[in-house]
XYZ file of N, CA, C and O in Angstrom:
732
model
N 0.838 -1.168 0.000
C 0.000 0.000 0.000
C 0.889 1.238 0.000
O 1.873 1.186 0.737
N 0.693 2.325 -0.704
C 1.520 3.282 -0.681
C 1.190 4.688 0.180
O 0.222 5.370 -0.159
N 1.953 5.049 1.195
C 1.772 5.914 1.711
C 1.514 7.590 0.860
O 2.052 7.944 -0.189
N 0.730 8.231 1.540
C -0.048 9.621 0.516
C -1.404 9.013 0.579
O -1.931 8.041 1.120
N -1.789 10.121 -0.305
C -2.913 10.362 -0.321
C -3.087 10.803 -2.289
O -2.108 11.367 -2.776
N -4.044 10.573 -3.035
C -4.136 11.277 -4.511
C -5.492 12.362 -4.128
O -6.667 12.150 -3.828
N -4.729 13.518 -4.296
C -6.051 14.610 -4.224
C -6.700 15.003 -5.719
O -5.928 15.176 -6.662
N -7.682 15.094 -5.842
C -8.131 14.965 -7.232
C -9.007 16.607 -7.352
O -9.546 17.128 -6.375
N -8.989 17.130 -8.538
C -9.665 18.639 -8.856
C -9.141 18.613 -10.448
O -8.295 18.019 -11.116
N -10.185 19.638 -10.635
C -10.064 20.723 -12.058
C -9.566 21.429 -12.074
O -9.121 21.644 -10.946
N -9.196 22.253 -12.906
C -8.719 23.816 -13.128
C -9.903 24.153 -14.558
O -10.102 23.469 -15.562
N -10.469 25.353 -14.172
C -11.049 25.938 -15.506
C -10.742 25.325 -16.929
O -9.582 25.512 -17.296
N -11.375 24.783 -17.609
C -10.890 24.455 -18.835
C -10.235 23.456 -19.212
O -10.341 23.113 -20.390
N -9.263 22.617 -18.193
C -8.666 21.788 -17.920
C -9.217 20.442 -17.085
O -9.939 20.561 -16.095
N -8.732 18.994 -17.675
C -9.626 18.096 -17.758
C -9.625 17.862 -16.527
O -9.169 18.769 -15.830
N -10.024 16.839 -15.954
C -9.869 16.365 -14.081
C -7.831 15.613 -14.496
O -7.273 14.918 -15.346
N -7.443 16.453 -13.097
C -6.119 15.821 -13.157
C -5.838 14.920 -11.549
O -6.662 14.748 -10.651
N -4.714 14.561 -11.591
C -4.765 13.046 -9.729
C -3.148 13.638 -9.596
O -2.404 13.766 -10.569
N -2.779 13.965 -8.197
C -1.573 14.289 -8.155
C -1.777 13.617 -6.443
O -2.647 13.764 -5.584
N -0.348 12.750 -6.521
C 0.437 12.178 -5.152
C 0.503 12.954 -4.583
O 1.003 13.879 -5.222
N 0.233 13.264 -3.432
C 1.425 13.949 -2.105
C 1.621 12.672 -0.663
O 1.003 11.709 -0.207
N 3.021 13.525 -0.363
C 2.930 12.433 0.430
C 2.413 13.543 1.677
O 2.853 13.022 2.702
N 1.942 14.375 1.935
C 1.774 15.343 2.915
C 0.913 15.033 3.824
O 0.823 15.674 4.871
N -0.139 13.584 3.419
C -0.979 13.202 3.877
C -1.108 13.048 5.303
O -2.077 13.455 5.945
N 0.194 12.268 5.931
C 0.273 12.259 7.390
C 0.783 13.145 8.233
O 0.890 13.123 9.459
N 1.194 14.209 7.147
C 1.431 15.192 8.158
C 0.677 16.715 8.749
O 0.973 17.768 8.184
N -0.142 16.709 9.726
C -0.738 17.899 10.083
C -0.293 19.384 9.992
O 0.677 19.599 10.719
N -0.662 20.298 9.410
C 0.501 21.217 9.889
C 0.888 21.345 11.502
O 1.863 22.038 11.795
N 0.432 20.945 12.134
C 0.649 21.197 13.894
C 1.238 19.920 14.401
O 1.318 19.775 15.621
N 1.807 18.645 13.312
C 2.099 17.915 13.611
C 3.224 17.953 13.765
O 3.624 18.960 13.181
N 4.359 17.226 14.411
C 6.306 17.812 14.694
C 6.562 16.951 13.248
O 6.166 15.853 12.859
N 7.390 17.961 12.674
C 7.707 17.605 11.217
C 8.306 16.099 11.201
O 8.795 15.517 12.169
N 8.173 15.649 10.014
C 8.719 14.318 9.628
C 10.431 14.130 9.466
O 11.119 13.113 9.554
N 10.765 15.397 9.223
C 12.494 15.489 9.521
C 12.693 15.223 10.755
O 13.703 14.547 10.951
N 12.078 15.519 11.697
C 12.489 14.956 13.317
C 13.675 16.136 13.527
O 14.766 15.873 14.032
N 13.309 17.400 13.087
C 14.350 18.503 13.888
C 13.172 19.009 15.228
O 13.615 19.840 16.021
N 11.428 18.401 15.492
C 11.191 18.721 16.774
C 10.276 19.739 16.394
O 9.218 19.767 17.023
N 10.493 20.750 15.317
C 9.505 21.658 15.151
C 8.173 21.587 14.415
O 8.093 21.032 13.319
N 7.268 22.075 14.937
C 6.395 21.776 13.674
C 6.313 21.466 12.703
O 7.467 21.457 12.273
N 5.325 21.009 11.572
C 5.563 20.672 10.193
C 5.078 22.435 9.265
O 5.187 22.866 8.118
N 4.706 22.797 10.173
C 4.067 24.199 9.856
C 5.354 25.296 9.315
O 5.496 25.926 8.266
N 6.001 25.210 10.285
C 7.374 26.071 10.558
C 8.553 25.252 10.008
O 9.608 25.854 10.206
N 8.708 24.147 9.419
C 9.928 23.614 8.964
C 9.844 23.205 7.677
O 10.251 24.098 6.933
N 9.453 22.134 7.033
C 9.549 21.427 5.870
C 8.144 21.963 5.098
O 8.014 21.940 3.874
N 7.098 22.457 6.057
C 5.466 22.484 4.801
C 5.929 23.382 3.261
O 6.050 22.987 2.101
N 6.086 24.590 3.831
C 6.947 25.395 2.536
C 7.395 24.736 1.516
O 6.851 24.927 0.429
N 8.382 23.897 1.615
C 9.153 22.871 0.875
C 8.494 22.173 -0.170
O 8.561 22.360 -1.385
N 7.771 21.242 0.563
C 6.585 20.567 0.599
C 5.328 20.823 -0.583
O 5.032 20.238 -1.625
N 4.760 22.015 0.155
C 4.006 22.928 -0.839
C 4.559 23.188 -2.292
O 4.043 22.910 -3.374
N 5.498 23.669 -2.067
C 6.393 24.614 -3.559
C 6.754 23.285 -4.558
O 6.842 23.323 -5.785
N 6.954 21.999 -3.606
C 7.291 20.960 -4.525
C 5.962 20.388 -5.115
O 5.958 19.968 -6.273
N 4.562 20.357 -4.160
C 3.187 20.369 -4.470
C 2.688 20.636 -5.842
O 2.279 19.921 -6.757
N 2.941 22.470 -5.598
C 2.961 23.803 -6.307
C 3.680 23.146 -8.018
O 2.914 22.989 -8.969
N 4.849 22.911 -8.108
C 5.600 22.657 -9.149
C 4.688 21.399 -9.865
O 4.016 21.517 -10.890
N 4.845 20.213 -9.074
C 4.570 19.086 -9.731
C 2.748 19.058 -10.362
O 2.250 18.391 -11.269
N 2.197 19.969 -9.529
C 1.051 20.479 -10.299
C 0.597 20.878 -11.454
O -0.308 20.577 -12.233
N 1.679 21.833 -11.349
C 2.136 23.257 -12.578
C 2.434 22.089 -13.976
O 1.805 21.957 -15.026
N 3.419 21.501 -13.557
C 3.555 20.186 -14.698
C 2.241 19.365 -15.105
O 1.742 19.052 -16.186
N 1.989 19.207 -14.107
C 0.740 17.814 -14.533
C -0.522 18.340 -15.137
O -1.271 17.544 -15.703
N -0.906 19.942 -15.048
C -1.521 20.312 -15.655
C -1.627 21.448 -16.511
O -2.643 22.079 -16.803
N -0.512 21.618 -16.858
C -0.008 22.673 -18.021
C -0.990 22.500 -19.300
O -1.087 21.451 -19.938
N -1.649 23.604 -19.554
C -2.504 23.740 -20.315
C -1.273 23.983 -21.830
O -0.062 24.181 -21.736
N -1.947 23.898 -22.881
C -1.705 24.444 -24.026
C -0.934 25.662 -24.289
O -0.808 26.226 -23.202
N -0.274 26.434 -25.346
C 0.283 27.554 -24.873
C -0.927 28.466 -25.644
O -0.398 29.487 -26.083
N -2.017 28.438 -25.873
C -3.279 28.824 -26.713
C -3.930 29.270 -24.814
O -4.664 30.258 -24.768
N -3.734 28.794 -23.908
C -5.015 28.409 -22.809
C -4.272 28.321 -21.795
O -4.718 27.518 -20.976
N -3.008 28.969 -21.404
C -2.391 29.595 -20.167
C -2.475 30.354 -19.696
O -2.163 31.283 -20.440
N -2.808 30.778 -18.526
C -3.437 31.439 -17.354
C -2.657 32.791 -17.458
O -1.461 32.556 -17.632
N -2.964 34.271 -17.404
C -2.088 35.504 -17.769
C -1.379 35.451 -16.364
O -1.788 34.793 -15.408
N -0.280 36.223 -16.385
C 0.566 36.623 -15.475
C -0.105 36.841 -14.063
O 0.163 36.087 -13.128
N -0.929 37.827 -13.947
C -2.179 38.128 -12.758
C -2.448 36.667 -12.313
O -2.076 36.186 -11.242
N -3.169 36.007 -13.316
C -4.174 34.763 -12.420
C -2.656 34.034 -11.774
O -2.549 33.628 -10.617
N -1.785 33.998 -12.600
C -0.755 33.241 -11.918
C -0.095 34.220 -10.345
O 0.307 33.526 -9.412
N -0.053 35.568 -10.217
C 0.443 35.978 -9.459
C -0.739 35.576 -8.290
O -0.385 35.103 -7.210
N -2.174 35.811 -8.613
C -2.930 35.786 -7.484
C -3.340 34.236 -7.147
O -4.197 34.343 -6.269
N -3.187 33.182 -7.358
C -3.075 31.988 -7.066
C -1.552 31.862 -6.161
O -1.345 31.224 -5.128
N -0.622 32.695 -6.943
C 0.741 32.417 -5.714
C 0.251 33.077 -4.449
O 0.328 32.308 -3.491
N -0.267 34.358 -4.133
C -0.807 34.751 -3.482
C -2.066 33.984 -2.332
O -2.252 34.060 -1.118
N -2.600 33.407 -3.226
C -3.560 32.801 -2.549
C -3.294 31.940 -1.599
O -3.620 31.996 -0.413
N -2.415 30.775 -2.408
C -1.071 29.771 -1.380
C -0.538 30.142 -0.243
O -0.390 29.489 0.791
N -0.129 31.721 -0.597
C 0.836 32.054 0.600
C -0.142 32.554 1.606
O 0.385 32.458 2.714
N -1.257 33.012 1.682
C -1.987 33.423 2.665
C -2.406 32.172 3.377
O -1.956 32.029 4.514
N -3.078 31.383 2.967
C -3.176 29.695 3.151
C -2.782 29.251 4.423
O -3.297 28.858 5.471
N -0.968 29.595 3.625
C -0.139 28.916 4.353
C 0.238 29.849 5.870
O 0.732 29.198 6.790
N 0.038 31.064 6.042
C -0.035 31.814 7.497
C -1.580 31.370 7.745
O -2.462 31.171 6.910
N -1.623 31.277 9.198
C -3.097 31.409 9.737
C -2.707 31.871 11.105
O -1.680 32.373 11.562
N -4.046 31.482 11.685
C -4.395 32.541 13.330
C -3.377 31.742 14.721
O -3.344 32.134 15.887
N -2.769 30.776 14.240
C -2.029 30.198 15.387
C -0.372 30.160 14.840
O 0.363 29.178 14.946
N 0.031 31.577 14.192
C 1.273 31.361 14.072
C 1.672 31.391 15.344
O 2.453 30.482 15.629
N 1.353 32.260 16.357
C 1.798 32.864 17.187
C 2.130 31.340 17.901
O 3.334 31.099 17.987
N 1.215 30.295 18.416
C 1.164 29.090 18.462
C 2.594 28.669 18.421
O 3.377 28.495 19.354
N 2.827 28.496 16.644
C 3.796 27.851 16.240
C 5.078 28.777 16.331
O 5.921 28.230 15.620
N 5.524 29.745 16.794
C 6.691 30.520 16.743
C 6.731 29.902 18.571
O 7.760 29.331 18.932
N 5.822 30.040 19.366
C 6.545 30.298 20.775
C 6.546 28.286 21.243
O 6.946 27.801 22.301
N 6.074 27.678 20.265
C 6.206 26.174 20.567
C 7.404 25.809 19.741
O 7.883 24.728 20.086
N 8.073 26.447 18.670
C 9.523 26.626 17.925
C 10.274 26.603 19.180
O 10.933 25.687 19.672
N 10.003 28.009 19.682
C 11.049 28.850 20.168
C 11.417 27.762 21.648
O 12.600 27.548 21.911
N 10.638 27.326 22.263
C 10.547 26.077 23.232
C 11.713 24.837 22.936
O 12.599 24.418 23.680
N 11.406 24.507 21.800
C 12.355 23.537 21.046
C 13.881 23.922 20.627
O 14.916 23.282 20.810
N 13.712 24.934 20.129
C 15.078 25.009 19.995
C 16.058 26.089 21.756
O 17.267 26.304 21.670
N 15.545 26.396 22.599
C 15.695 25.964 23.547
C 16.462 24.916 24.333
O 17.491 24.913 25.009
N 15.676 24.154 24.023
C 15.857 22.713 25.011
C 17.036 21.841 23.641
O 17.852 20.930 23.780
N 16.741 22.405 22.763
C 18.229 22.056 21.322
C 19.912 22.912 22.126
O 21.085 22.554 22.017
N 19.147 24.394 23.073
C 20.245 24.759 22.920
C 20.881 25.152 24.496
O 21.488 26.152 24.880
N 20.360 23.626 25.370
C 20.542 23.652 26.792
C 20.181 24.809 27.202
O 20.921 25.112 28.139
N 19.135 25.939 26.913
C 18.665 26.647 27.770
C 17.170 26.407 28.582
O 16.104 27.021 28.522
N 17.664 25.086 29.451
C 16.146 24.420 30.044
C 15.580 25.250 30.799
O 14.512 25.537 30.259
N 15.714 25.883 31.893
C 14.963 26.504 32.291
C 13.746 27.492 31.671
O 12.532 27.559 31.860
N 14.852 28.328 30.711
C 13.649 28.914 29.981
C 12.665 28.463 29.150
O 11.511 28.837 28.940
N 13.481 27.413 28.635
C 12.678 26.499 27.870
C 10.994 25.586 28.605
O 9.909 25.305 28.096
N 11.509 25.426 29.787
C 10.253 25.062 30.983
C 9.328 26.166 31.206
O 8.102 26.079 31.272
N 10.320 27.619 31.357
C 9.209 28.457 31.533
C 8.406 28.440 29.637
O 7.186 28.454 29.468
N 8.914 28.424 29.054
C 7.797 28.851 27.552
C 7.158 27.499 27.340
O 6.432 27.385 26.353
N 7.323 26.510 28.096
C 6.717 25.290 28.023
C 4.906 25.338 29.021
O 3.726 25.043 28.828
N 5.745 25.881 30.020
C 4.231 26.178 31.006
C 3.406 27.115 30.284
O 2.238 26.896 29.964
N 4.257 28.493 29.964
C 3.289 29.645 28.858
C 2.373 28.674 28.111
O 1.165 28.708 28.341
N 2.866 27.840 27.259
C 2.123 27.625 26.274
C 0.802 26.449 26.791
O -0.288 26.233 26.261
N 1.446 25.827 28.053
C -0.120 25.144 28.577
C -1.074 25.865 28.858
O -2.207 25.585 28.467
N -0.792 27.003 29.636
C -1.239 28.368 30.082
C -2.523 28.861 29.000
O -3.746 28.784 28.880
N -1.196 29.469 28.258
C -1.671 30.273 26.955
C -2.530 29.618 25.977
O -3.630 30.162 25.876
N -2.333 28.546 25.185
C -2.785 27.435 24.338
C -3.183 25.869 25.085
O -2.739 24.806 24.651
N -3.847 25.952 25.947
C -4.595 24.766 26.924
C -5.516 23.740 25.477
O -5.700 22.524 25.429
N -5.797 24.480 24.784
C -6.737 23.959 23.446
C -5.787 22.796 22.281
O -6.358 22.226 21.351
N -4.084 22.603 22.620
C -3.205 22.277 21.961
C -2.664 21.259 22.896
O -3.112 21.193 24.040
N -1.601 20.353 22.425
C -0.516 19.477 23.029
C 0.272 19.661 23.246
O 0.927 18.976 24.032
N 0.822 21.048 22.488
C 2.208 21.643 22.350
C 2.772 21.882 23.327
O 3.976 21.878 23.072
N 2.478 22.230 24.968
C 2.724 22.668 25.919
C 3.288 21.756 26.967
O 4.293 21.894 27.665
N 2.420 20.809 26.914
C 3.139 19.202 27.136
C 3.964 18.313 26.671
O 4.840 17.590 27.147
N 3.471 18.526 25.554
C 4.714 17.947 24.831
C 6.076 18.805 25.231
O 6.985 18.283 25.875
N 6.109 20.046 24.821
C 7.701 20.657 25.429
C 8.207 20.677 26.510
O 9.399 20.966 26.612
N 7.660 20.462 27.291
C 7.659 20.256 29.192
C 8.115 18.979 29.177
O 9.076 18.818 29.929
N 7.726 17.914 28.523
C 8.081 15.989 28.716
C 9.551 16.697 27.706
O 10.600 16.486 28.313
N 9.725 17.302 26.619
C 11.160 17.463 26.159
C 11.950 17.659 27.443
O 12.613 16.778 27.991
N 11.777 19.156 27.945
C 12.722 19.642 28.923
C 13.045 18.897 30.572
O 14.018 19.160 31.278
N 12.018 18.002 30.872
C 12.432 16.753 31.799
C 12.940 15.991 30.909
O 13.907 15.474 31.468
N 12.863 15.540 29.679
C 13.623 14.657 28.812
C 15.132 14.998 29.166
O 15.892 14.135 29.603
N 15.562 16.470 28.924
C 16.731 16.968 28.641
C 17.531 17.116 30.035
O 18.681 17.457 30.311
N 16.430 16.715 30.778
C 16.936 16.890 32.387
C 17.243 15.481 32.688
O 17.802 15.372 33.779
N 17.049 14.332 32.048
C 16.851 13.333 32.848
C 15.892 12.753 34.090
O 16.072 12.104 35.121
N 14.712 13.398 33.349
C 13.871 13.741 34.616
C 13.120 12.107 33.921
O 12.040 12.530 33.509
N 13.133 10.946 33.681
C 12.547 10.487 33.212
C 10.912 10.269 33.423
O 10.184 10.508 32.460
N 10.445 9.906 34.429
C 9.441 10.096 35.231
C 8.757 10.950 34.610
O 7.808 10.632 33.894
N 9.231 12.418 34.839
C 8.130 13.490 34.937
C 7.971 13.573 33.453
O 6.876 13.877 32.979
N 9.061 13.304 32.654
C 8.878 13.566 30.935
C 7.870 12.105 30.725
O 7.120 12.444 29.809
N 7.632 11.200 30.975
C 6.815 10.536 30.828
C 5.201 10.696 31.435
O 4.166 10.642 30.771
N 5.273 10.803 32.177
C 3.853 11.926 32.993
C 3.339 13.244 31.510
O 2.267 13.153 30.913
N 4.210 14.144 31.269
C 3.800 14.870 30.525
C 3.309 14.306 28.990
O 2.327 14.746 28.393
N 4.227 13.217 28.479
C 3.790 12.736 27.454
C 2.303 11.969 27.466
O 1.448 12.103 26.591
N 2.214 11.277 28.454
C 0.707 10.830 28.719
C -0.161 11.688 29.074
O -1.268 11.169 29.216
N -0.122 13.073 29.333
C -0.868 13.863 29.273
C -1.304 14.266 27.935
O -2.451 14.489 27.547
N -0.009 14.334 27.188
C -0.462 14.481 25.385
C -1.256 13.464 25.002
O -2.288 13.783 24.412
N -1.018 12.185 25.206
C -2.122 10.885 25.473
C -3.023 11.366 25.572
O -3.479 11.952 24.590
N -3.439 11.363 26.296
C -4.872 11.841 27.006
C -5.757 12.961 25.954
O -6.888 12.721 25.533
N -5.174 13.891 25.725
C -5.119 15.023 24.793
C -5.259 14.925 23.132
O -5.922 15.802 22.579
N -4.801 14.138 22.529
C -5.049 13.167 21.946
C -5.994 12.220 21.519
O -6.377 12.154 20.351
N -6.412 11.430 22.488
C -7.355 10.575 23.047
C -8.930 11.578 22.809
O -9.923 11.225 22.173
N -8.729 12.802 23.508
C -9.999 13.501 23.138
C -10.545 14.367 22.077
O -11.609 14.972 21.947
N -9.513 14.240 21.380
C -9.572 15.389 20.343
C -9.089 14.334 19.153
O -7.936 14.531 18.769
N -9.617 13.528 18.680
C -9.081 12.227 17.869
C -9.222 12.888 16.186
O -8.248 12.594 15.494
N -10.196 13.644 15.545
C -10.350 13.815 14.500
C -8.681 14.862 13.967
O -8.084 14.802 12.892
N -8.281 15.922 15.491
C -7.100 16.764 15.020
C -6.195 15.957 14.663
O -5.509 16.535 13.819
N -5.651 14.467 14.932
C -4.703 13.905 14.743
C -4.613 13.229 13.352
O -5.413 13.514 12.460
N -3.733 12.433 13.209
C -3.190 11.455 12.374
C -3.077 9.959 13.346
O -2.304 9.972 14.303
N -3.876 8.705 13.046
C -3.885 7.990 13.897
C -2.878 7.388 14.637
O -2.939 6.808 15.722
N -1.425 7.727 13.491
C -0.288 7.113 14.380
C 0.606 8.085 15.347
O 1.735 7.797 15.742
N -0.051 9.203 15.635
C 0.386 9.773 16.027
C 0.972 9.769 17.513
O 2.057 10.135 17.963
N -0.484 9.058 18.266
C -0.662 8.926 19.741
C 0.543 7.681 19.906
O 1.010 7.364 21.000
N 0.920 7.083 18.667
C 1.802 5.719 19.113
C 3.111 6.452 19.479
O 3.749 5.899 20.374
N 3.495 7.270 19.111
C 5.039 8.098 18.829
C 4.932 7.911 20.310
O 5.146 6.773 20.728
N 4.527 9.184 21.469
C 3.899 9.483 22.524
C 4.006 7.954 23.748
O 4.383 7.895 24.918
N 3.473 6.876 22.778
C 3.644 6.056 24.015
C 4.583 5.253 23.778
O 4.583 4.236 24.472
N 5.615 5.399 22.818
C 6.662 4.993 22.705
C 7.526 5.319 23.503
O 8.169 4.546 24.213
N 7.630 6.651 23.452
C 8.030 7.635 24.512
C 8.089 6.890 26.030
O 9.051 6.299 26.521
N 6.998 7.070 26.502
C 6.466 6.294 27.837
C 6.888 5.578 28.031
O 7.506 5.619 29.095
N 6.963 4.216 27.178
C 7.285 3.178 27.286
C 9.010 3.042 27.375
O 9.586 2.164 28.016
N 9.562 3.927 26.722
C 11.483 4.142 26.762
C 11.374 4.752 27.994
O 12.200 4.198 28.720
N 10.481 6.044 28.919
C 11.501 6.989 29.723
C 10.619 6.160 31.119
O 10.934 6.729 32.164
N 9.838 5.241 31.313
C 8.941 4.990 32.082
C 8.433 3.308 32.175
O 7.303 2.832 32.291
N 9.463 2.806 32.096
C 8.703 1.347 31.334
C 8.166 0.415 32.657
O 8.891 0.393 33.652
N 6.924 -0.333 32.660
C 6.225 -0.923 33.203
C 6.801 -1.867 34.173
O 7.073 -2.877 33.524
N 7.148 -2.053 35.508
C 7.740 -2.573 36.656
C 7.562 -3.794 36.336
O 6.622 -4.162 35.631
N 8.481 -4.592 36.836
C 7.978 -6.465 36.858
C 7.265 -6.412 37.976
O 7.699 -5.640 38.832
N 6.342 -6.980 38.210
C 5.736 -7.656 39.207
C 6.356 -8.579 40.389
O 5.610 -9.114 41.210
C-alpha cells in the first residue's frame, strides 16, 4: 500500500487531473517528519508545498493557446501564501522557540515557555509535549513521561485533530523513559 494520499480537482478548462502527495500524514501542527522537533508548519510544509505547487504546474499545463495571464498566476501564488499563514502562528513561533531551547541547553527557559504555552494554548498538546522534552533533557525520566501521557490523554480527546499514528510516537516515549515494573 503506498503511503499519501491522490487529491483529485479541475482547473477551468482543464480536464480532471490526480496528483500524489505524500503530505498526507502530516498535520501542519504535527512535529515535522524530519524529526528537527519543530512543527511541520514552521519547517519542511513550505518545501513541501512549492514541490506540491511545481509538480502540479507540470501535470496540468494547459496548451500555450489556454495559459493562465501573469495576474491569475500571481494571485493563485498569493492565494497559497496566505493559506499557508493562519491565526495560530503565534502558536507555532513560541512552541519553535521552546524547542530550539531545550536544542540549545537553555532548560529553564525552555520550561518556563513550556508552562506559557499550557497556560496560553490549553486547546493544543504543544505545551506538554515541550515540558516531557525539557524533563527529557533533564533526565527527569518520570516526569517527561507523565507529561507525554498527558499528550495521550489530549489526543485521546480530540481524535479527529490527529493522524492515527500519532498517539503511538507518545507512548513509545512512555514506554522508553517509564517502562512498566515487573511484578
Amino acid at each position: 500500500m503506498e503511503s499519501g494520499v491522490r487529491q483529485q480537482g479541475s482547473v477551468q478548462g482543464i480536464s480532471s487531473f490526480s496528483l500524489k502527495t505524500a503530505m498526507a500524514k502530516s498535520g501542519r501542527n504535527d512535529p515535522c517528519p524530519c524529526g528537527s522537533g519543530k512543527k511541520y508548519k514552521r519547517c519542511c510544509l513550505a518545501r513541501d508545498e512549492q514541490a506540491e505547487r511545481t509538480a502540479l504546474a507540470a501535470a496540468t499545463s494547459p496548451p500555450a493557446s489556454r495559459k493562465f495571464s501573469g495576474v491569475a498566476t500571481e494571485i493563485a501564488d498569493r492565494l497559497a501564501l496566505a493559506a499557508a499563514t493562519d491565526a495560530d502562528d503565534e502558536l507555532t513561533k513560541l512552541s519553535n522557540d521552546a524547542v530550539d531551547r531545550v536544542h540549545e541547553g537553555r532548560l529553564d527557559e525552555a520550561e518556563q515557555a513550556a508552562r506559557d504555552l499550557i497556560e496560553r494554548f490549553p486547546h493544543v498538546h504543544d505545551g506538554w509535549d515541550r515540558l516531557g522534552m525539557v524533563h527529557e533533557a533533564r533526565g527527569d525520566h518520570r516526569q517527561a513521561a507523565d507529561c507525554y501521557r498527558k499528550v495521550i490523554d489530549f489526543i485521546r480527546v480530540h481524535p479527529d485533530d490527529y493522524d492515527p499514528d500519532f498517539e503511538a510516537i507518545f507512548h513509545n516515549l512512555v514506554t522508553k523513559l517509564d517502562p512498566p515494573r515487573a511484578s
